[in-house]
Short mmCIF file of C-alpha atoms and ligand atoms in Angstrom, two decimals:
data_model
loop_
_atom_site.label_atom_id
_atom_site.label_comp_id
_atom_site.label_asym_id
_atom_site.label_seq_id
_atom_site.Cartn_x
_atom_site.Cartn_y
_atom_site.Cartn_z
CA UNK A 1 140.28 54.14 39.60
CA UNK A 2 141.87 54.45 42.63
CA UNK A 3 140.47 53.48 45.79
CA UNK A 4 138.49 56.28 47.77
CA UNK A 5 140.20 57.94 50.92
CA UNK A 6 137.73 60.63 51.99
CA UNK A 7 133.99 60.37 51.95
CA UNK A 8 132.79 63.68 52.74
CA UNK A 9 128.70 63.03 53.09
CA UNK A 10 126.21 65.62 53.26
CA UNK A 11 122.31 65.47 54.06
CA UNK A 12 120.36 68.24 52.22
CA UNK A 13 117.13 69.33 52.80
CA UNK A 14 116.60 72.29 50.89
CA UNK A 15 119.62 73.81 50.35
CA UNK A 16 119.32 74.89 46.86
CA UNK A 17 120.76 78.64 47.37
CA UNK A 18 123.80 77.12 49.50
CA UNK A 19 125.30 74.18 47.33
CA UNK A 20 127.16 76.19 44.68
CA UNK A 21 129.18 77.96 47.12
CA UNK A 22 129.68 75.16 48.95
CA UNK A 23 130.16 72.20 46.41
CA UNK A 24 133.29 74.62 45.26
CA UNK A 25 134.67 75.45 48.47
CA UNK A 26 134.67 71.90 49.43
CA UNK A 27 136.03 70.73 46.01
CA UNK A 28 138.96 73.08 46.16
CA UNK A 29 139.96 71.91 50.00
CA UNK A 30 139.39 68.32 49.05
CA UNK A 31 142.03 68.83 45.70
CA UNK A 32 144.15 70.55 48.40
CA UNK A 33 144.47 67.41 50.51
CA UNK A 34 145.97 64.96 47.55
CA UNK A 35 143.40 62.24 48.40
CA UNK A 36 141.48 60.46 46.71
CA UNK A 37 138.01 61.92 47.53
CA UNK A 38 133.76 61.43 47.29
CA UNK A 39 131.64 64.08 47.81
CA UNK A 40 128.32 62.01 48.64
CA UNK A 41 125.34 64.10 48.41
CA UNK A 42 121.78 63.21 50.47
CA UNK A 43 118.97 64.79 49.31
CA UNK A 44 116.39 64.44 52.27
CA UNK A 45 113.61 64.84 50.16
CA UNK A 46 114.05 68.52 49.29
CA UNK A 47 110.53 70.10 48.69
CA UNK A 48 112.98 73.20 46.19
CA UNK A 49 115.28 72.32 43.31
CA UNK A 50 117.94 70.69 45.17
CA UNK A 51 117.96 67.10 44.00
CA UNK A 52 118.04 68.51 40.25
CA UNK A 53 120.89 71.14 41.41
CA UNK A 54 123.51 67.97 43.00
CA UNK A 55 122.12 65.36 39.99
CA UNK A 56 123.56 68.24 37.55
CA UNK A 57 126.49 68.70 39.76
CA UNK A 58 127.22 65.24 39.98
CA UNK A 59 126.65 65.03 35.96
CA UNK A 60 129.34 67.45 35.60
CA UNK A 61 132.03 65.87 38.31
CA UNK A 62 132.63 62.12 38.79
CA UNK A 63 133.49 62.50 42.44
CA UNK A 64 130.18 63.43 43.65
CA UNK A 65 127.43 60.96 43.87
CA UNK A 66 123.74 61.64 44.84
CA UNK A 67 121.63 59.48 47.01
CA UNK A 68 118.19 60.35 46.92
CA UNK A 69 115.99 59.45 50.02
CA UNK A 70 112.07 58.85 49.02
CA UNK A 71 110.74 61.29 51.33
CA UNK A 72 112.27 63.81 53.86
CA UNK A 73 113.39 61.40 57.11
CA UNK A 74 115.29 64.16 59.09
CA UNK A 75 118.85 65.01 58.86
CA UNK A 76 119.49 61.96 61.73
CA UNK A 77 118.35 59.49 59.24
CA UNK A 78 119.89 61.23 55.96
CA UNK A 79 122.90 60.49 57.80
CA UNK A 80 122.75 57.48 58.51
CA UNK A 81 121.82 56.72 54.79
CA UNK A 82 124.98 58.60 54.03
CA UNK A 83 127.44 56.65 56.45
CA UNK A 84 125.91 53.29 55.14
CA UNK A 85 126.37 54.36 51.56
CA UNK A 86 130.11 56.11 51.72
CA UNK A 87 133.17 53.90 50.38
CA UNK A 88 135.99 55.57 52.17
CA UNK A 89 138.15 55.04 54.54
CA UNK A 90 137.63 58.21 56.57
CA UNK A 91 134.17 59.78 56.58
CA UNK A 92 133.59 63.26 57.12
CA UNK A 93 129.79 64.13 57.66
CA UNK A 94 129.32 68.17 57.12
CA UNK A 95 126.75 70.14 56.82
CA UNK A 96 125.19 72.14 53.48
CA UNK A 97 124.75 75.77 54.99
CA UNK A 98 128.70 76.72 55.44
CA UNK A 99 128.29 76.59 59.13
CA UNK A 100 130.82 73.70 59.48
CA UNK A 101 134.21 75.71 57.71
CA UNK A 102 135.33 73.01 55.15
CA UNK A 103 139.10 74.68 55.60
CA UNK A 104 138.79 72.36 58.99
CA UNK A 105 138.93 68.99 57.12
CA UNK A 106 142.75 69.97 56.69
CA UNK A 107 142.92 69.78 60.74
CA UNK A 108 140.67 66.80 60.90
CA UNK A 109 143.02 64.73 58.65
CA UNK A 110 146.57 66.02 60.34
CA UNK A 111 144.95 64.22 63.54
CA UNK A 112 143.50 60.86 61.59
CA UNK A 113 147.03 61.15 60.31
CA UNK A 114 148.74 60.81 63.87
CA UNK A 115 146.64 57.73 64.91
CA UNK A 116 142.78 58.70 65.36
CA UNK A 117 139.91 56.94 64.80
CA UNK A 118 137.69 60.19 65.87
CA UNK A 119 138.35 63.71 65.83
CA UNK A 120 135.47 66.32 66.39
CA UNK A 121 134.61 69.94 65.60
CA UNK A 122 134.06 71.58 69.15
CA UNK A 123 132.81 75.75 68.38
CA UNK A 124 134.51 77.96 71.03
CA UNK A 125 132.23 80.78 69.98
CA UNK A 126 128.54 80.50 69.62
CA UNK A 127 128.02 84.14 68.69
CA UNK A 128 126.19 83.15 65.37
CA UNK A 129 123.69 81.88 67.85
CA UNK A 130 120.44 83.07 69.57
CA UNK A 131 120.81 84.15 73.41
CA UNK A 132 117.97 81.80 73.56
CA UNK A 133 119.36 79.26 71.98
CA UNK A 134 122.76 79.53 73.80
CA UNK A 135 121.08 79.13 77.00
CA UNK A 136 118.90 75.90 75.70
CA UNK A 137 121.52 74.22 74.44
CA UNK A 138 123.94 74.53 77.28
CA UNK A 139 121.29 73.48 79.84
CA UNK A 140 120.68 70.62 77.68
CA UNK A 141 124.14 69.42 78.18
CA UNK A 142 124.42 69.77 81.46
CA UNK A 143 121.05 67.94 82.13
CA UNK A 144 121.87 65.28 79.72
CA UNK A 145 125.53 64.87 81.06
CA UNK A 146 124.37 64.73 84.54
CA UNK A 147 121.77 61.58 83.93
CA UNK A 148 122.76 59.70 80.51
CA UNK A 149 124.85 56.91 80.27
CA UNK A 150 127.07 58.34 77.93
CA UNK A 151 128.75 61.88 77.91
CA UNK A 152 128.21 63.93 74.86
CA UNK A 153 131.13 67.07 74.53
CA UNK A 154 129.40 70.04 74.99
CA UNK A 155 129.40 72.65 71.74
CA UNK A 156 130.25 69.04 69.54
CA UNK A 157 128.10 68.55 66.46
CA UNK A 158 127.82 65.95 63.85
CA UNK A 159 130.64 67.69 61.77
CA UNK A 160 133.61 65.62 62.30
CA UNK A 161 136.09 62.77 61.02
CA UNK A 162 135.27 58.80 61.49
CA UNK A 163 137.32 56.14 60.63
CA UNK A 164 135.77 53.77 58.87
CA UNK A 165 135.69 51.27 61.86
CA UNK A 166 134.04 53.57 63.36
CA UNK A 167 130.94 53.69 60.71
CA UNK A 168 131.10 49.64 61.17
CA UNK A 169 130.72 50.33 65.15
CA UNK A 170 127.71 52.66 64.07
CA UNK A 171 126.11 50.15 61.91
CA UNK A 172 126.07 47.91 64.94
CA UNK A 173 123.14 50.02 66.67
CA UNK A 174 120.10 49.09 65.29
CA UNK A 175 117.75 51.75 66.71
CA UNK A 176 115.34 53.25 64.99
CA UNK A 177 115.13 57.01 66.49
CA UNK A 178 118.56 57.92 66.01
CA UNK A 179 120.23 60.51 68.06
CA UNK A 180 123.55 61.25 66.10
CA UNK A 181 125.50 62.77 68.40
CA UNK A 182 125.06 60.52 71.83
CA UNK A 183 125.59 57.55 68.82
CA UNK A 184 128.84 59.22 67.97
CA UNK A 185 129.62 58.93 71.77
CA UNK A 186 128.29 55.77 72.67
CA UNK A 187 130.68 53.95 70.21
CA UNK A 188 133.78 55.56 72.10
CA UNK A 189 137.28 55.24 70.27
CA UNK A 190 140.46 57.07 70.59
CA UNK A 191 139.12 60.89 69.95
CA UNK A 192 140.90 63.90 69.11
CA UNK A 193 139.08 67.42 69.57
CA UNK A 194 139.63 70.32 66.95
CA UNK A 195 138.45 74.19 67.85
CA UNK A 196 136.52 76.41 65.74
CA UNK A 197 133.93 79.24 65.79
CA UNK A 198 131.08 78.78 63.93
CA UNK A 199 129.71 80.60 61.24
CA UNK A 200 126.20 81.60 60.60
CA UNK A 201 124.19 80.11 57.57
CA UNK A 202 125.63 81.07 54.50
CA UNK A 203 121.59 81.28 53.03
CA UNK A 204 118.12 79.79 53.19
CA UNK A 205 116.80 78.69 56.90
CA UNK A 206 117.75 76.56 59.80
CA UNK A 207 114.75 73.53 59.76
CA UNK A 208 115.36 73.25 63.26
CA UNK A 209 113.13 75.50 64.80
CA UNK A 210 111.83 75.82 68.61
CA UNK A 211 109.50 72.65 68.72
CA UNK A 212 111.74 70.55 66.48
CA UNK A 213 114.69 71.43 68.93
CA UNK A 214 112.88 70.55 71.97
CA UNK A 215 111.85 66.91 70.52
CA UNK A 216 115.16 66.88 69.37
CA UNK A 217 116.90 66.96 73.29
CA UNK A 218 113.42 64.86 74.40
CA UNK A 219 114.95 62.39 71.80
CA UNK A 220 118.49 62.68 72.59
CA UNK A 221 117.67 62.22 76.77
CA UNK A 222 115.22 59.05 76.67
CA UNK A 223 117.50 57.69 74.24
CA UNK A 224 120.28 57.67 76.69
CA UNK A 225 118.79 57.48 79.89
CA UNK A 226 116.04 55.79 81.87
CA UNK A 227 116.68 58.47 84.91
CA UNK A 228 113.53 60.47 84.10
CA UNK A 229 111.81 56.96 84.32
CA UNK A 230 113.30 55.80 87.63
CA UNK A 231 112.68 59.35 89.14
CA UNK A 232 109.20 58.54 90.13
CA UNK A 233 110.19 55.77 92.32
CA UNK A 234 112.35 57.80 94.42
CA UNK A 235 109.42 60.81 93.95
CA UNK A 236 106.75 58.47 95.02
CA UNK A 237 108.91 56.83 98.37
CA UNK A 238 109.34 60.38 99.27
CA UNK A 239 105.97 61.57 99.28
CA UNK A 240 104.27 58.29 100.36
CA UNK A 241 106.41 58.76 103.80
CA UNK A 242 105.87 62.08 104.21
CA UNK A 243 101.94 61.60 103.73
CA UNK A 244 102.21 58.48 106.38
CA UNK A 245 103.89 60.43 108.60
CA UNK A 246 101.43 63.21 108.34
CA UNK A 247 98.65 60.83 108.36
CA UNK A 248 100.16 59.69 111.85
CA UNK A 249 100.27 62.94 113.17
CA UNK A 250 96.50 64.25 111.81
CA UNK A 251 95.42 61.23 113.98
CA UNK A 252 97.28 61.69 116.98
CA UNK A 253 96.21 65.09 116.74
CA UNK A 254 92.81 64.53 116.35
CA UNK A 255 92.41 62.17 118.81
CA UNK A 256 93.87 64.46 121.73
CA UNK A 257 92.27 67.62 120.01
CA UNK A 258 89.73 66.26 118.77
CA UNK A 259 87.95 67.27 115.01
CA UNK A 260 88.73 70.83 113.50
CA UNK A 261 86.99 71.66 110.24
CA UNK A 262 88.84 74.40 108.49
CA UNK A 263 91.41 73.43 105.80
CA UNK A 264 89.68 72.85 102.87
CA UNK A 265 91.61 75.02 100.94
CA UNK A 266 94.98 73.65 101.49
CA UNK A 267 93.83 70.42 100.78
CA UNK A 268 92.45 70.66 97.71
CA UNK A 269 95.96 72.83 96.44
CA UNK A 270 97.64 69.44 97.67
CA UNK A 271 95.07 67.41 95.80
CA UNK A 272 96.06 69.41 92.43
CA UNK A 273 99.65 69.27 93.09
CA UNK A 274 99.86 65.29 93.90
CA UNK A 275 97.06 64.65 90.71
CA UNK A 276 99.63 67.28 88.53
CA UNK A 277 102.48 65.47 89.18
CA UNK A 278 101.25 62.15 88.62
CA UNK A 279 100.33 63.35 85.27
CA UNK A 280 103.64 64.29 84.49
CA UNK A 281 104.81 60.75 85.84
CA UNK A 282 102.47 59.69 83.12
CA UNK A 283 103.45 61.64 80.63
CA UNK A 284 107.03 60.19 81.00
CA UNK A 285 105.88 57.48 81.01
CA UNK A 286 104.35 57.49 77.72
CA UNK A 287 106.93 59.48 76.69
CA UNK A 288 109.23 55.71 76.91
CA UNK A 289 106.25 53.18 75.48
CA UNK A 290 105.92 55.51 72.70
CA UNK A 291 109.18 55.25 71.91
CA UNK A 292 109.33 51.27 72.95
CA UNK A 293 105.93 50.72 70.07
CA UNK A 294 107.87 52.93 66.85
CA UNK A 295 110.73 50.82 68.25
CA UNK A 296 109.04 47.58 67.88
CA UNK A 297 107.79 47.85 64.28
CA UNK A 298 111.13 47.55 63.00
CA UNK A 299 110.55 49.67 60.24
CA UNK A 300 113.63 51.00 58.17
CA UNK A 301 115.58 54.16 58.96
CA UNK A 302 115.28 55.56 55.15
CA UNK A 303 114.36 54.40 52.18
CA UNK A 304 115.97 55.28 48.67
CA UNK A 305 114.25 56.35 46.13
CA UNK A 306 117.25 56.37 43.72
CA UNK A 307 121.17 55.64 44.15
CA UNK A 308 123.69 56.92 41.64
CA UNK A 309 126.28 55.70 43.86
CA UNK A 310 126.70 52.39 42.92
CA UNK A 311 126.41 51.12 39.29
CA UNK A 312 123.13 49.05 38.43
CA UNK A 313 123.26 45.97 39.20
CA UNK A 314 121.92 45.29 35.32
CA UNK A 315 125.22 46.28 33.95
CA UNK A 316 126.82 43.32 35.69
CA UNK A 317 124.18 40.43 34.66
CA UNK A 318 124.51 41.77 30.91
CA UNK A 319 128.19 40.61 30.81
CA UNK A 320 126.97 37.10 31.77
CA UNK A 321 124.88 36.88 28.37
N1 UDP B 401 118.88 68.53 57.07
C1 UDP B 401 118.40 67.33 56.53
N2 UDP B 401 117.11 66.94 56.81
C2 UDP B 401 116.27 67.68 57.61
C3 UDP B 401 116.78 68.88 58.17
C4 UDP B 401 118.08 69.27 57.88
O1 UDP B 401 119.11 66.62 55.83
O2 UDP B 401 115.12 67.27 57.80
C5 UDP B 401 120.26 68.95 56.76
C6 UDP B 401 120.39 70.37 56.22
O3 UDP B 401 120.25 70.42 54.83
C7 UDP B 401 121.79 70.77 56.65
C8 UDP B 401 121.95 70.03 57.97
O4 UDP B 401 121.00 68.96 57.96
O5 UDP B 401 122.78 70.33 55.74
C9 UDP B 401 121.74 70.92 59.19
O6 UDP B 401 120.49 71.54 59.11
P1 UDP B 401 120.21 73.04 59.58
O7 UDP B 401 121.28 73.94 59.05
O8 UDP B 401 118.81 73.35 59.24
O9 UDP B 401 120.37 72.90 61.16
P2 UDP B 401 121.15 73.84 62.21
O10 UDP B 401 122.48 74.18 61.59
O11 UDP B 401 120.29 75.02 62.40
O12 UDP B 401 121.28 72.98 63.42
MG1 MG B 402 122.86 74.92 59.85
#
């Protein structure tokens, strides 16, 4: 068999009405291409048919394999499973729901083919998108942008084309809560960017709803940056001078005026305000050592439950006897 070229890997979590249509499209783009290909399937423990529906796909096609993930993880983890399980030399993660056009892999390969190691998907029109949504997303950029470390594109999602040195880069970071995309960015390499509008789900439902997109971007900024940590020094200076200086003048003012009474009011709304945003201080605070203690247990990214991707080891200790 000849070695594998493309590893296209895809986490699904429920996708059962979606992977017909897309298994085919994909198929016919990846024939198109003249590699060789894999078409490496994640099921992120799919609550609907969906691990039956690839395992009977893969049955009928020797290019796709079917990694099956013991529980669901979350698509960050799926793919991770599926970028430390793909054999080829350029990996193309892509998601289930036909909202990453497969005709783009054509794109992706031209650039691999003049020299590099990345090249991402970047949507020029978010009109399959929410208002809302539009609006969180972009002000997450710009607020991540402005304090992370590391830059992520704006409008530049997991759907794109790695080298394989690049998964090996990727295998390097060990953390456990893994934000895809500022990963992707931390690891740098020569990057080539590839436009497209994006379409809206083919079927089924997004899993990423309102909550799960906010502790998404919590995830992606205290992964990246320790500014919302370090704000509280700066926060705290300020206010501590401003209070001494005030404290200065109360007493200056008191001796020369001597005592007035009235003020209660105010000072209780500053009372509320200064116990309010130590709170918050807190709650960043927490926010951090939360993530330090699921840090510190070490604990695996995924587990798999079963792996048709690589032949049992039993076959190999059977030609021994
Ligand atoms: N996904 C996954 N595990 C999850 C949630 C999602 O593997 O816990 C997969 C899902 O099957 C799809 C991709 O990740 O292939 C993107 O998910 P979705 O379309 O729900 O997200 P959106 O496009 O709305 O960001
Ligand atoms: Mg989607």
């Amino acid at each position: 068999m000849s070695k594998t070229i493309i590893s296209i890997v895809c986490p699904c979590y429920n996708e059962q009405e979606v992977l017909h249509t897309f298994t085919d499209k994909i198929t016919s783009i990846l024939s198109e291409t003249g590699y060789s290909y894999e078409l490496l399937f994640i099921n992120d423990g799919s609550k609907d048919n969906t691990l039956a529906l690839i395992q009977q796909l893969a049955s009928k096609d020797g290019h796709i394999r079917v990694l099956n993930l013991s529980r669901n993880f979350g698509k960050e983890a799926a793919l991770t499973a599926g970028l430390d399980h793909a054999k080829g030399d350029v990996i193309i993660p892509i998601d289930a729901d036909m909202q990453d056009p497969p005709e783009l892999i054509h794109d992706f390969l031209r650039e691999w083919q003049k020299g590099y190691d990345v090249v991402v998907a970047k949507r020029i029109d978010r009109s399959s998108d929410t208002l809302a949504k539009k609006i969180t997303a972009s002000l997450f950029y710009k607020f991540h942008n402005s304090i992370a470390d590391v830059e992520i594109p704006d409008n530049v999602g997991d759907f794109r084309l790695i080298t394989r040195r690049v998964v090996q880069a990727i295998q390097l970071l060990p953390e456990n809560q893994r934000f895809m995309k500022g990963i992707f960015s931390w690891v740098g390499f020569k990057t080539s960017v590839v436009e497209y509008a994006r379409q809206p789900r083919a079927a089924g439902e997004s899993s990423f709803n309102g909550w799960r997109l906010w502790n998404f971007a919590l995830e992606g900024i205290t992964s990246f940056s320790t500014a919302p940590l370090r704000v509280w020094l700066y926060l705290g200076v300020f206010i501590s001078t401003i209070a001494f200086v005030s404290g200065i003048a109360i007493i200056l003012k008191t001796l020369m005026f001597g005592v007035d009474l009235p003020g209660y009011a105010s000072l209780l709304t500053v009372v509320l305000f200064f116990g309010g945003v130590q709170l918050i201080g807190l709650g960043v605070l927490g926010e951090y050592i939360g993530r330090l203690y699921m840090e510190s247990k070490r604990r695996p990214i995924y587990i798999v439950e079963n792996d048709t991707t690589s032949p049992p080891s039993q076959s190999a200790n059977d030609i021994d006897h």
